[in-house]
Amino acid sequence: MIVVGVGARAGVSTDALAAAVMAALDEAGVEGLDGTVLATLDRRAAEPGVQEFARERRWRLAGFTGAELAGQPVPGAPSAVAAAAVGTPSVAEAAALLAAGAGAELVLPKRVHGGVTVAIARG
């Protein structure tokens, strides 16, 4: 299973998400996206742009609370900006790893494309 974790500001557009996610998938060389999960902060999962992006690609959408994400160990450097804004120092990496389940590994650590942070995990 491939999980794409994303972090973004409120109101992120479907086009901005698509550009960032496709750039990250291309960089990671990931193919065969059937059964892919889009994982993020619960507040972002409730937003129209995020929901539309997941629906267009027929990906399952998983949202996690800030507390759940904060409890997930990640290899990347913590973000003080994210911690102050949403209560967790990692959104994209933590969401990808949580949704991918026990034993998950990052295929692509967090990358920022056009203000959207993307990380990819394999479960």
Tab-separated table of N, CA and C in Angstrom:
chain	number	residue	atom	x	y	z
A	1	MET	N	0.840	-1.182	0.000
A	1	MET	CA	0.000	0.000	0.000
A	1	MET	C	0.881	1.241	0.000
A	2	ILE	N	0.527	2.193	-0.821
A	2	ILE	CA	1.208	3.486	-0.862
A	2	ILE	C	0.331	4.505	-0.141
A	3	VAL	N	0.955	5.289	0.729
A	3	VAL	CA	0.251	6.363	1.421
A	3	VAL	C	0.974	7.671	1.135
A	4	VAL	N	0.211	8.656	0.693
A	4	VAL	CA	0.734	9.988	0.441
A	4	VAL	C	0.273	10.871	1.591
A	5	GLY	N	1.218	11.343	2.372
A	5	GLY	CA	0.910	12.259	3.463
A	5	GLY	C	1.104	13.683	2.997
A	6	VAL	N	0.162	14.550	3.348
A	6	VAL	CA	0.272	15.953	2.936
A	6	VAL	C	0.006	16.889	4.107
A	7	GLY	N	0.700	17.991	4.065
A	7	GLY	CA	0.473	19.089	4.988
A	7	GLY	C	0.347	20.356	4.174
A	8	ALA	N	-0.618	21.184	4.531
A	8	ALA	CA	-0.848	22.413	3.766
A	8	ALA	C	-1.600	23.415	4.626
A	9	ARG	N	-1.601	24.629	4.180
A	9	ARG	CA	-2.379	25.672	4.856
A	9	ARG	C	-3.862	25.469	4.571
A	10	ALA	N	-4.671	26.037	5.424
A	10	ALA	CA	-6.119	25.991	5.229
A	10	ALA	C	-6.466	26.574	3.866
A	11	GLY	N	-7.449	25.965	3.214
A	11	GLY	CA	-7.925	26.462	1.935
A	11	GLY	C	-7.093	26.036	0.737
A	12	VAL	N	-6.222	25.069	0.916
A	12	VAL	CA	-5.385	24.614	-0.199
A	12	VAL	C	-6.272	24.142	-1.350
A	13	SER	N	-5.867	24.486	-2.561
A	13	SER	CA	-6.679	24.129	-3.732
A	13	SER	C	-6.352	22.722	-4.215
A	14	THR	N	-7.289	22.165	-4.942
A	14	THR	CA	-7.089	20.855	-5.557
A	14	THR	C	-5.898	20.901	-6.511
A	15	ASP	N	-5.775	21.972	-7.273
A	15	ASP	CA	-4.672	22.095	-8.230
A	15	ASP	C	-3.322	22.150	-7.532
A	16	ALA	N	-3.222	22.882	-6.423
A	16	ALA	CA	-1.963	22.964	-5.675
A	16	ALA	C	-1.594	21.600	-5.108
A	17	LEU	N	-2.584	20.883	-4.572
A	17	LEU	CA	-2.331	19.537	-4.067
A	17	LEU	C	-1.876	18.608	-5.187
A	18	ALA	N	-2.572	18.655	-6.300
A	18	ALA	CA	-2.237	17.781	-7.423
A	18	ALA	C	-0.813	18.026	-7.898
A	19	ALA	N	-0.427	19.273	-8.048
A	19	ALA	CA	0.919	19.586	-8.515
A	19	ALA	C	1.973	19.065	-7.540
A	20	ALA	N	1.751	19.279	-6.258
A	20	ALA	CA	2.721	18.847	-5.248
A	20	ALA	C	2.806	17.333	-5.162
A	21	VAL	N	1.664	16.669	-5.133
A	21	VAL	CA	1.648	15.214	-4.996
A	21	VAL	C	2.240	14.553	-6.238
A	22	MET	N	1.888	15.018	-7.406
A	22	MET	CA	2.415	14.413	-8.624
A	22	MET	C	3.931	14.620	-8.728
A	23	ALA	N	4.422	15.775	-8.328
A	23	ALA	CA	5.871	16.013	-8.326
A	23	ALA	C	6.570	15.054	-7.366
A	24	ALA	N	5.985	14.836	-6.191
A	24	ALA	CA	6.581	13.931	-5.206
A	24	ALA	C	6.550	12.485	-5.696
A	25	LEU	N	5.433	12.059	-6.264
A	25	LEU	CA	5.339	10.690	-6.785
A	25	LEU	C	6.355	10.467	-7.902
A	26	ASP	N	6.503	11.474	-8.760
A	26	ASP	CA	7.474	11.378	-9.844
A	26	ASP	C	8.885	11.279	-9.278
A	27	GLU	N	9.201	12.123	-8.305
A	27	GLU	CA	10.528	12.096	-7.690
A	27	GLU	C	10.820	10.738	-7.048
A	28	ALA	N	9.800	10.154	-6.424
A	28	ALA	CA	9.968	8.865	-5.753
A	28	ALA	C	9.946	7.689	-6.726
A	29	GLY	N	9.499	7.924	-7.957
A	29	GLY	CA	9.405	6.842	-8.935
A	29	GLY	C	8.315	5.842	-8.583
A	30	VAL	N	7.260	6.318	-7.935
A	30	VAL	CA	6.169	5.447	-7.489
A	30	VAL	C	5.150	5.289	-8.609
A	31	GLU	N	4.786	4.052	-8.874
A	31	GLU	CA	3.759	3.745	-9.873
A	31	GLU	C	2.753	2.793	-9.259
A	32	GLY	N	1.705	2.455	-9.989
A	32	GLY	CA	0.703	1.518	-9.492
A	32	GLY	C	-0.027	2.073	-8.293
A	33	LEU	N	-0.821	3.093	-8.513
A	33	LEU	CA	-1.431	3.821	-7.412
A	33	LEU	C	-2.820	3.330	-7.018
A	34	ASP	N	-3.206	2.124	-7.414
A	34	ASP	CA	-4.474	1.577	-6.958
A	34	ASP	C	-4.398	1.355	-5.455
A	35	GLY	N	-5.453	1.734	-4.768
A	35	GLY	CA	-5.490	1.532	-3.321
A	35	GLY	C	-4.677	2.541	-2.537
A	36	THR	N	-4.275	3.622	-3.182
A	36	THR	CA	-3.496	4.647	-2.501
A	36	THR	C	-4.359	5.379	-1.485
A	37	VAL	N	-3.713	5.799	-0.416
A	37	VAL	CA	-4.371	6.553	0.647
A	37	VAL	C	-3.756	7.950	0.689
A	38	LEU	N	-4.590	8.963	0.839
A	38	LEU	CA	-4.143	10.327	1.075
A	38	LEU	C	-4.365	10.595	2.559
A	39	ALA	N	-3.299	10.902	3.280
A	39	ALA	CA	-3.384	11.078	4.732
A	39	ALA	C	-2.943	12.482	5.125
A	40	THR	N	-3.642	13.052	6.108
A	40	THR	CA	-3.346	14.417	6.516
A	40	THR	C	-3.951	14.696	7.887
A	41	LEU	N	-3.822	15.914	8.315
A	41	LEU	CA	-4.451	16.405	9.533
A	41	LEU	C	-5.966	16.358	9.360
A	42	ASP	N	-6.688	16.002	10.404
A	42	ASP	CA	-8.144	15.881	10.292
A	42	ASP	C	-8.811	17.160	9.781
A	43	ARG	N	-8.288	18.306	10.187
A	43	ARG	CA	-8.859	19.579	9.719
A	43	ARG	C	-8.708	19.746	8.211
A	44	ARG	N	-7.583	19.300	7.666
A	44	ARG	CA	-7.375	19.404	6.220
A	44	ARG	C	-8.215	18.373	5.480
A	45	ALA	N	-8.393	17.202	6.067
A	45	ALA	CA	-9.195	16.149	5.422
A	45	ALA	C	-10.646	16.588	5.253
A	46	ALA	N	-11.082	17.549	6.053
A	46	ALA	CA	-12.458	18.043	5.967
A	46	ALA	C	-12.628	19.157	4.927
A	47	GLU	N	-11.546	19.590	4.332
A	47	GLU	CA	-11.619	20.710	3.389
A	47	GLU	C	-12.006	20.255	1.983
A	48	PRO	N	-12.773	21.081	1.272
A	48	PRO	CA	-13.237	20.712	-0.070
A	48	PRO	C	-12.120	20.389	-1.048
A	49	GLY	N	-11.049	21.170	-1.082
A	49	GLY	CA	-9.970	20.925	-2.033
A	49	GLY	C	-9.296	19.582	-1.811
A	50	VAL	N	-9.122	19.209	-0.565
A	50	VAL	CA	-8.494	17.931	-0.227
A	50	VAL	C	-9.437	16.781	-0.571
A	51	GLN	N	-10.707	16.940	-0.208
A	51	GLN	CA	-11.686	15.901	-0.510
A	51	GLN	C	-11.834	15.693	-2.014
A	52	GLU	N	-11.862	16.788	-2.755
A	52	GLU	CA	-11.995	16.688	-4.211
A	52	GLU	C	-10.780	15.987	-4.823
A	53	PHE	N	-9.582	16.329	-4.347
A	53	PHE	CA	-8.368	15.690	-4.855
A	53	PHE	C	-8.420	14.177	-4.642
A	54	ALA	N	-8.775	13.748	-3.439
A	54	ALA	CA	-8.861	12.310	-3.132
A	54	ALA	C	-9.950	11.639	-3.975
A	55	ARG	N	-11.087	12.289	-4.089
A	55	ARG	CA	-12.211	11.722	-4.849
A	55	ARG	C	-11.853	11.568	-6.332
A	56	GLU	N	-11.210	12.585	-6.906
A	56	GLU	CA	-10.832	12.535	-8.324
A	56	GLU	C	-9.905	11.360	-8.621
A	57	ARG	N	-9.061	11.021	-7.664
A	57	ARG	CA	-8.096	9.942	-7.880
A	57	ARG	C	-8.569	8.597	-7.340
A	58	ARG	N	-9.731	8.617	-6.708
A	58	ARG	CA	-10.302	7.412	-6.094
A	58	ARG	C	-9.385	6.851	-5.011
A	59	TRP	N	-8.778	7.769	-4.250
A	59	TRP	CA	-7.935	7.399	-3.121
A	59	TRP	C	-8.749	7.527	-1.847
A	60	ARG	N	-8.471	6.659	-0.900
A	60	ARG	CA	-9.091	6.762	0.420
A	60	ARG	C	-8.456	7.948	1.131
A	61	LEU	N	-9.258	8.685	1.889
A	61	LEU	CA	-8.786	9.851	2.628
A	61	LEU	C	-8.760	9.521	4.107
A	62	ALA	N	-7.622	9.721	4.753
A	62	ALA	CA	-7.474	9.464	6.188
A	62	ALA	C	-7.052	10.749	6.882
A	63	GLY	N	-7.774	11.114	7.939
A	63	GLY	CA	-7.443	12.303	8.715
A	63	GLY	C	-7.087	11.931	10.139
A	64	PHE	N	-6.067	12.556	10.671
A	64	PHE	CA	-5.600	12.287	12.027
A	64	PHE	C	-5.584	13.571	12.835
A	65	THR	N	-5.824	13.446	14.125
A	65	THR	CA	-5.757	14.612	15.006
A	65	THR	C	-4.301	15.030	15.191
A	66	GLY	N	-4.123	16.255	15.639
A	66	GLY	CA	-2.776	16.734	15.929
A	66	GLY	C	-2.088	15.868	16.973
A	67	ALA	N	-2.839	15.412	17.969
A	67	ALA	CA	-2.266	14.558	19.017
A	67	ALA	C	-1.804	13.217	18.441
A	68	GLU	N	-2.599	12.639	17.546
A	68	GLU	CA	-2.192	11.373	16.920
A	68	GLU	C	-0.911	11.553	16.110
A	69	LEU	N	-0.845	12.623	15.351
A	69	LEU	CA	0.338	12.885	14.531
A	69	LEU	C	1.556	13.175	15.400
A	70	ALA	N	1.357	13.915	16.484
A	70	ALA	CA	2.464	14.251	17.374
A	70	ALA	C	3.057	13.008	18.030
A	71	GLY	N	2.260	11.957	18.195
A	71	GLY	CA	2.735	10.724	18.810
A	71	GLY	C	3.464	9.793	17.867
A	72	GLN	N	3.502	10.126	16.579
A	72	GLN	CA	4.154	9.261	15.589
A	72	GLN	C	5.610	9.688	15.401
A	73	PRO	N	6.569	8.820	15.719
A	73	PRO	CA	7.971	9.168	15.464
A	73	PRO	C	8.225	9.317	13.958
A	74	VAL	N	9.001	10.319	13.610
A	74	VAL	CA	9.356	10.554	12.207
A	74	VAL	C	10.847	10.841	12.116
A	75	PRO	N	11.448	10.502	10.981
A	75	PRO	CA	12.881	10.741	10.834
A	75	PRO	C	13.240	12.188	10.509
A	76	GLY	N	12.312	12.925	9.938
A	76	GLY	CA	12.608	14.292	9.509
A	76	GLY	C	12.716	15.262	10.665
A	77	ALA	N	13.248	16.419	10.370
A	77	ALA	CA	13.376	17.475	11.369
A	77	ALA	C	11.998	18.017	11.723
A	78	PRO	N	11.742	18.238	13.019
A	78	PRO	CA	10.439	18.784	13.401
A	78	PRO	C	10.275	20.219	12.901
A	79	SER	N	9.037	20.594	12.692
A	79	SER	CA	8.721	21.942	12.233
A	79	SER	C	8.065	22.720	13.363
A	80	ALA	N	8.741	23.738	13.838
A	80	ALA	CA	8.173	24.581	14.888
A	80	ALA	C	6.949	25.325	14.366
A	81	VAL	N	6.949	25.648	13.084
A	81	VAL	CA	5.805	26.343	12.480
A	81	VAL	C	4.573	25.449	12.535
A	82	ALA	N	4.710	24.189	12.115
A	82	ALA	CA	3.578	23.254	12.155
A	82	ALA	C	3.130	23.019	13.587
A	83	ALA	N	4.079	22.851	14.497
A	83	ALA	CA	3.728	22.607	15.898
A	83	ALA	C	2.902	23.761	16.461
A	84	ALA	N	3.298	24.970	16.159
A	84	ALA	CA	2.563	26.139	16.649
A	84	ALA	C	1.188	26.254	15.994
A	85	ALA	N	1.105	25.922	14.717
A	85	ALA	CA	-0.143	26.095	13.980
A	85	ALA	C	-1.166	25.004	14.249
A	86	VAL	N	-0.715	23.741	14.320
A	86	VAL	CA	-1.675	22.632	14.398
A	86	VAL	C	-1.418	21.648	15.529
A	87	GLY	N	-0.394	21.903	16.358
A	87	GLY	CA	-0.175	21.064	17.526
A	87	GLY	C	0.663	19.823	17.296
A	88	THR	N	1.332	19.742	16.157
A	88	THR	CA	2.221	18.618	15.882
A	88	THR	C	3.394	19.110	15.042
A	89	PRO	N	4.600	18.628	15.330
A	89	PRO	CA	5.758	19.081	14.559
A	89	PRO	C	5.907	18.401	13.204
A	90	SER	N	5.041	17.436	12.911
A	90	SER	CA	5.089	16.764	11.612
A	90	SER	C	3.678	16.420	11.179
A	91	VAL	N	3.332	16.785	9.966
A	91	VAL	CA	2.033	16.403	9.415
A	91	VAL	C	2.229	15.378	8.298
A	92	ALA	N	2.933	15.739	7.245
A	92	ALA	CA	3.036	14.860	6.073
A	92	ALA	C	3.675	13.516	6.405
A	93	GLU	N	4.857	13.528	7.029
A	93	GLU	CA	5.538	12.272	7.342
A	93	GLU	C	4.754	11.455	8.364
A	94	ALA	N	4.299	12.111	9.418
A	94	ALA	CA	3.559	11.393	10.452
A	94	ALA	C	2.267	10.794	9.904
A	95	ALA	N	1.540	11.547	9.095
A	95	ALA	CA	0.281	11.046	8.529
A	95	ALA	C	0.533	9.867	7.597
A	96	ALA	N	1.566	9.966	6.765
A	96	ALA	CA	1.881	8.872	5.841
A	96	ALA	C	2.220	7.607	6.617
A	97	LEU	N	3.063	7.721	7.627
A	97	LEU	CA	3.475	6.550	8.405
A	97	LEU	C	2.314	5.964	9.209
A	98	LEU	N	1.507	6.818	9.822
A	98	LEU	CA	0.356	6.323	10.598
A	98	LEU	C	-0.626	5.563	9.714
A	99	ALA	N	-0.956	6.138	8.574
A	99	ALA	CA	-1.936	5.501	7.693
A	99	ALA	C	-1.398	4.211	7.079
A	100	ALA	N	-0.083	4.128	6.894
A	100	ALA	CA	0.510	2.931	6.300
A	100	ALA	C	0.603	1.776	7.297
A	101	GLY	N	0.531	2.065	8.583
A	101	GLY	CA	0.482	1.011	9.592
A	101	GLY	C	1.838	0.568	10.110
A	102	ALA	N	1.789	-0.407	11.009
A	102	ALA	CA	2.993	-0.918	11.661
A	102	ALA	C	3.993	-1.411	10.623
A	103	GLY	N	5.244	-1.078	10.843
A	103	GLY	CA	6.294	-1.507	9.932
A	103	GLY	C	6.440	-0.662	8.689
A	104	ALA	N	5.687	0.421	8.595
A	104	ALA	CA	5.747	1.283	7.407
A	104	ALA	C	7.113	1.945	7.289
A	105	GLU	N	7.481	2.236	6.054
A	105	GLU	CA	8.728	2.932	5.780
A	105	GLU	C	8.462	4.098	4.832
A	106	LEU	N	9.216	5.167	5.035
A	106	LEU	CA	9.100	6.291	4.110
A	106	LEU	C	9.798	5.955	2.805
A	107	VAL	N	9.090	6.126	1.722
A	107	VAL	CA	9.646	5.986	0.387
A	107	VAL	C	10.270	7.314	-0.018
A	108	LEU	N	9.632	8.406	0.424
A	108	LEU	CA	10.114	9.750	0.142
A	108	LEU	C	9.873	10.606	1.382
A	109	PRO	N	10.948	11.087	2.029
A	109	PRO	CA	10.760	12.003	3.149
A	109	PRO	C	10.099	13.292	2.669
A	110	LYS	N	9.691	14.112	3.607
A	110	LYS	CA	8.937	15.319	3.252
A	110	LYS	C	9.666	16.189	2.246
A	111	ARG	N	8.869	16.661	1.306
A	111	ARG	CA	9.307	17.599	0.278
A	111	ARG	C	8.267	18.703	0.228
A	112	VAL	N	8.702	19.907	-0.054
A	112	VAL	CA	7.770	21.019	-0.164
A	112	VAL	C	7.697	21.450	-1.617
A	113	HIS	N	6.472	21.460	-2.138
A	113	HIS	CA	6.205	21.873	-3.522
A	113	HIS	C	5.097	22.911	-3.474
A	114	GLY	N	5.415	24.132	-3.830
A	114	GLY	CA	4.386	25.170	-3.910
A	114	GLY	C	3.618	25.368	-2.602
A	115	GLY	N	4.270	25.267	-1.479
A	115	GLY	CA	3.620	25.473	-0.193
A	115	GLY	C	2.907	24.256	0.365
A	116	VAL	N	2.957	23.122	-0.343
A	116	VAL	CA	2.359	21.882	0.128
A	116	VAL	C	3.486	20.912	0.467
A	117	THR	N	3.441	20.365	1.672
A	117	THR	CA	4.438	19.383	2.085
A	117	THR	C	3.900	17.989	1.799
A	118	VAL	N	4.726	17.143	1.185
A	118	VAL	CA	4.324	15.801	0.791
A	118	VAL	C	5.379	14.804	1.269
A	119	ALA	N	4.921	13.682	1.816
A	119	ALA	CA	5.787	12.553	2.156
A	119	ALA	C	5.076	11.288	1.682
A	120	ILE	N	5.839	10.275	1.310
A	120	ILE	CA	5.250	9.042	0.798
A	120	ILE	C	5.763	7.867	1.617
A	121	ALA	N	4.840	7.019	2.059
A	121	ALA	CA	5.193	5.822	2.834
A	121	ALA	C	4.628	4.595	2.146
A	122	ARG	N	5.261	3.468	2.441
A	122	ARG	CA	4.783	2.178	1.939
A	122	ARG	C	4.519	1.304	3.155
A	123	GLY	N	3.341	0.690	3.150
A	123	GLY	CA	2.954	-0.175	4.263
A	123	GLY	C	3.022	-1.619	3.878
